[in-house]
Every structure is written in structure tokens, then in C-alpha cells.
PDB file of C-alpha atoms in Angstrom:
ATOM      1  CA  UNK A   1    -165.267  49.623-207.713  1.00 82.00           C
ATOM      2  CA  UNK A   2    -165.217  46.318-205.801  1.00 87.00           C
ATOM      3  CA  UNK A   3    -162.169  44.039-205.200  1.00 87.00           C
ATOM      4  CA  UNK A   4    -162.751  41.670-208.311  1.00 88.00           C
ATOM      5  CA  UNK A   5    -162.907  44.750-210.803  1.00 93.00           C
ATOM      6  CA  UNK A   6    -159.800  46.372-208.922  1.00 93.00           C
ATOM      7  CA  UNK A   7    -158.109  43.287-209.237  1.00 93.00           C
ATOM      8  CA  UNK A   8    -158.579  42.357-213.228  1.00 94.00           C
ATOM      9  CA  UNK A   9    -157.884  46.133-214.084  1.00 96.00           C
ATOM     10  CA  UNK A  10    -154.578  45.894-212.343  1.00 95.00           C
ATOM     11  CA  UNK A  11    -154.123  42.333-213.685  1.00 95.00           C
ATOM     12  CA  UNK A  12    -154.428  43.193-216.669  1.00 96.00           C
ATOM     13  CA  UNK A  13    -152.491  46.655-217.075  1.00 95.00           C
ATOM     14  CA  UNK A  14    -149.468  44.887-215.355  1.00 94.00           C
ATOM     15  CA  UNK A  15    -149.643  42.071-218.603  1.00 94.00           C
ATOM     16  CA  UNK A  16    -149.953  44.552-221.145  1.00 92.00           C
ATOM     17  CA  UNK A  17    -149.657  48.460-220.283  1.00 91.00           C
ATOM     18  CA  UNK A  18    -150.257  49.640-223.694  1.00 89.00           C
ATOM     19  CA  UNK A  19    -153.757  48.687-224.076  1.00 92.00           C
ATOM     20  CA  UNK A  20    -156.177  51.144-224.286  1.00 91.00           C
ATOM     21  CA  UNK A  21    -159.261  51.520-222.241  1.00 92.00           C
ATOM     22  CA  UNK A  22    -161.557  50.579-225.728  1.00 93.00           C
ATOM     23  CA  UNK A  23    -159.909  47.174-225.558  1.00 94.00           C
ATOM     24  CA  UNK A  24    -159.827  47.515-221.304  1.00 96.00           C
ATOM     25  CA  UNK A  25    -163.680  47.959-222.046  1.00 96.00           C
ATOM     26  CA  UNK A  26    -164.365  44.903-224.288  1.00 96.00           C
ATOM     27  CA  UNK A  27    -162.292  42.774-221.852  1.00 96.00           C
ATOM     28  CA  UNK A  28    -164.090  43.392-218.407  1.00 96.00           C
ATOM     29  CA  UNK A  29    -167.400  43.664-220.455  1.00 95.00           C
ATOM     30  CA  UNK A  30    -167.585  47.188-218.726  1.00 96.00           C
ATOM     31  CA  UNK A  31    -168.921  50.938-220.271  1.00 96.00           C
ATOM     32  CA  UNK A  32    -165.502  52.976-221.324  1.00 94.00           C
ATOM     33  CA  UNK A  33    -166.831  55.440-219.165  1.00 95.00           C
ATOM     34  CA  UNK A  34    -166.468  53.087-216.367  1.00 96.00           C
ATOM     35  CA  UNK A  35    -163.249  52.084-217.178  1.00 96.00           C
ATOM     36  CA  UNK A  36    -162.409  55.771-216.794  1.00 94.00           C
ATOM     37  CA  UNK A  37    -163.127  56.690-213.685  1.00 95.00           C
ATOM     38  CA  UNK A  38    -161.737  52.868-212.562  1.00 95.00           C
ATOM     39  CA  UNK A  39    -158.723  54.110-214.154  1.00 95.00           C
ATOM     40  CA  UNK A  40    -158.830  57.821-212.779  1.00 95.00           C
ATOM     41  CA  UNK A  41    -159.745  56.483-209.109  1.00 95.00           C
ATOM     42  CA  UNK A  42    -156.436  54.130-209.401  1.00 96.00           C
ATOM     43  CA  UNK A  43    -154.489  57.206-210.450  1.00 95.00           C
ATOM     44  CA  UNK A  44    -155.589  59.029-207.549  1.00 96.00           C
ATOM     45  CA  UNK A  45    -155.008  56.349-205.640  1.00 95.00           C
ATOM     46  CA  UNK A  46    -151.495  56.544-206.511  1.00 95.00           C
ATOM     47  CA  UNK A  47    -151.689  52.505-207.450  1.00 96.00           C
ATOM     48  CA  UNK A  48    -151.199  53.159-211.065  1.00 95.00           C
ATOM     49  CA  UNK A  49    -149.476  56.046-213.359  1.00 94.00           C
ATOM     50  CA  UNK A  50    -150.466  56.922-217.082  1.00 90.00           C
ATOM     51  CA  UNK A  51    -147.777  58.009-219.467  1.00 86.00           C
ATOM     52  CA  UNK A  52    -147.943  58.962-222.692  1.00 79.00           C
ATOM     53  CA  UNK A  53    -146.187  56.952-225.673  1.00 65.00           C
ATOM     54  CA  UNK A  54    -143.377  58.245-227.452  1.00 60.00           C
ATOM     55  CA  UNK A  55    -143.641  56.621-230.295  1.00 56.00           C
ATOM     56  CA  UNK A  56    -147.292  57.231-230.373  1.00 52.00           C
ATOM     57  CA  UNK A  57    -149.402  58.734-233.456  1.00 59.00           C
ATOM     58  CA  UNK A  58    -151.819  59.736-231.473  1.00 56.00           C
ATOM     59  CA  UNK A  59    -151.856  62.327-228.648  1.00 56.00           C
ATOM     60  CA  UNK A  60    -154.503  60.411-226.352  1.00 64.00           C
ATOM     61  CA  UNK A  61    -152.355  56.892-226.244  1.00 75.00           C
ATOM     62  CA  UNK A  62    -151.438  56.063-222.996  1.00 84.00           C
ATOM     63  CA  UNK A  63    -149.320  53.220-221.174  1.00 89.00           C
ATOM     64  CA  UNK A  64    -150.624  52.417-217.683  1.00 92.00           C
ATOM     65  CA  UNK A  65    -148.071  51.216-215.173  1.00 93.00           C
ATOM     66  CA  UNK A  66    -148.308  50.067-211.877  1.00 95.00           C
ATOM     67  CA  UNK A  67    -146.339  51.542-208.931  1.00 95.00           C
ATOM     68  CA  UNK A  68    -144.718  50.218-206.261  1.00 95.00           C
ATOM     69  CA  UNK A  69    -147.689  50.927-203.524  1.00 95.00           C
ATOM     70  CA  UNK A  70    -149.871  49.457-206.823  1.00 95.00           C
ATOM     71  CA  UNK A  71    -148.216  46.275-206.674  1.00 95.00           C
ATOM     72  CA  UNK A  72    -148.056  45.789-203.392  1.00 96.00           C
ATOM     73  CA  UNK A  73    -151.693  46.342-203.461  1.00 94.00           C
ATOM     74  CA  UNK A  74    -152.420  44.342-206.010  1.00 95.00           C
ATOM     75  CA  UNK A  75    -150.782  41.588-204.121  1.00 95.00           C
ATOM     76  CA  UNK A  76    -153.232  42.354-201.168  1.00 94.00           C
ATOM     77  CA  UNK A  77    -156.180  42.223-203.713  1.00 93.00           C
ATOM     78  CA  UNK A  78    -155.111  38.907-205.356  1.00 93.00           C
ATOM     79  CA  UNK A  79    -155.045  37.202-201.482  1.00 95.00           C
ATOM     80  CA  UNK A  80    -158.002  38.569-200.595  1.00 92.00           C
ATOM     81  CA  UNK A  81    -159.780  37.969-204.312  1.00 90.00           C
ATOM     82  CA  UNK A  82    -158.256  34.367-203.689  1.00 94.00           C
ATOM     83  CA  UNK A  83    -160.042  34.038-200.600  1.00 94.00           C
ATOM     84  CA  UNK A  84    -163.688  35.178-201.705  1.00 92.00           C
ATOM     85  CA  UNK A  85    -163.284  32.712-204.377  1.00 93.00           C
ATOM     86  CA  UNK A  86    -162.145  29.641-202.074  1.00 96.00           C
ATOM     87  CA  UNK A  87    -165.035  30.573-200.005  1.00 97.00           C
ATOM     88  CA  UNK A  88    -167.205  30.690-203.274  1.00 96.00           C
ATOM     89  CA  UNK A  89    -165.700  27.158-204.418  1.00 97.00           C
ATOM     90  CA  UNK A  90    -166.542  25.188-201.007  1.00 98.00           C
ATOM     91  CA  UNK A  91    -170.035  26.706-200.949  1.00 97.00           C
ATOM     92  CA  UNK A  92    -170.348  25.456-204.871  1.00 97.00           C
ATOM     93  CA  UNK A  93    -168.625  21.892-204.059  1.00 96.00           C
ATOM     94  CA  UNK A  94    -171.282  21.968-200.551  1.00 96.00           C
ATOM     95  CA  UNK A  95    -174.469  22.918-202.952  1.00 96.00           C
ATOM     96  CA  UNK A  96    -173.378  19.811-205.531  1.00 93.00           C
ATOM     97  CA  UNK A  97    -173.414  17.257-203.132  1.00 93.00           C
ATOM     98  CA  UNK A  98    -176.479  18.299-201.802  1.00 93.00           C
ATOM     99  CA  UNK A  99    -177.986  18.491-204.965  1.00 92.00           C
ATOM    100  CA  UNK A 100    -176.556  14.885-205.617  1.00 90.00           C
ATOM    101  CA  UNK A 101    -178.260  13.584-202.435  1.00 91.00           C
ATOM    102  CA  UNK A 102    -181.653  15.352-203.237  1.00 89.00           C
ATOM    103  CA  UNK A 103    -181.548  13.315-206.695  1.00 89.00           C
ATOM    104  CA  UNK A 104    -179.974  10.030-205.503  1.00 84.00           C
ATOM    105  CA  UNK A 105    -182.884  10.250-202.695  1.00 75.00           C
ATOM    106  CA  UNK A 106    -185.835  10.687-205.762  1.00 75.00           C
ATOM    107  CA  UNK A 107    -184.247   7.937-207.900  1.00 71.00           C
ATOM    108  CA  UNK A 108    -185.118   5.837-205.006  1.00 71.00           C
ATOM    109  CA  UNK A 109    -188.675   6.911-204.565  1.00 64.00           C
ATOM    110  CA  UNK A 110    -189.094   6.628-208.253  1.00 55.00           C
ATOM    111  CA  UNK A 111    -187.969   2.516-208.376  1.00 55.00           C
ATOM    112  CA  UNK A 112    -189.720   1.619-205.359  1.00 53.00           C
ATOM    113  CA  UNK A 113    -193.346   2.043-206.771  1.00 49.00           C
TER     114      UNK A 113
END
């Protein structure tokens, strides 16, 4: 599981513990199965703990809360996620006006003839 999958999983537990990894699923456009064993590894982890509901109808509901190591973690992932997508953002703003020069140069060849 890389940082940006880490990160949205924990994200998104945090804002709304009660969902269930179906919905988890159809959010990250991820298999359940991987949501699973994302889930399971942050369980082992000891970043997040599953509980059952009490008010639940079903036996196999769960709410997923974040510990204290998992926020702190999560804090760690969101700087470093933040960074990665700075670094992403210059390269993208770098490749634009590149990409503007490469056309502004051909609109010149093209009037000159």
C-alpha cells in the first residue's frame, strides 16, 4: 500500500468511521478485497482499531477509528503526501510552459511563410 492509498483510507475513516469497506471500495475505486487487507495491515499496524456497532443489525458492521499513533501518522502521511504533490504541481506548471513555448514557437513558423 503506498502513501497516497494510506493516506485517503485514513482520511476518510477519520470523516466518517461507520462506513463500510463496500462503500470504502467504491470510493478509492479499489477491489473490497484490497480494501481488506489495507484495512487489516492498518490494524496490525496499530494505526487504526475496528469495533463493532452496538446498535448494529448486523454482526459484520464495523466502525473504524483511528488511534493516537494513527493520527499522528496520518499527520506524517498528509506532509509527506503534500510534498509528492507540490513536487508533482511544479513539474506540471514546468511541462505547460514548455508546451506554451513549443506552440508560440510553431505559430511563428506557420505566419512567416
Amino acid at each position: 500500500m503506498d502513501d497516497a492509498l494510506r493516506h485517503k483510507i485514513m482520511k476518510i475513516l477519520q470523516e466518517n468511521p461507520e462506513i463500510n469497506q463496500r462503500e470504502l471500495s467504491d470510493i478509492l475505486e479499489v477491489s473490497l478485497g484490497k480494501v481488506n487487507y489495507c484495512l487489516k495491515a492498518l490494524i496490525e499496524k496499530g494505526w487504526i482499531k475496528a469495533r463493532n456497532f452496538k446498535n448494529s443489525k448486523s454482526k459484520l458492521a464495523y466502525a473504524y477509528f483511528l488511534t493516537p499513533t494513527g493520527i499522528e501518522e496520518k499527520a506524517k502521511l498528509t506532509v509527506r503526501y503534500l510534498k509528492i504533490k507540490l513536487k508533482e504541481y511544479e513539474e506540471m506548471e514546468k511541462e505547460i510552459e514548455d508546451l506554451k513555448k513549443e506552440i508560440g514557437e510553431e505559430l511563428n513558423i506557420g505566419t512567416r511563410d
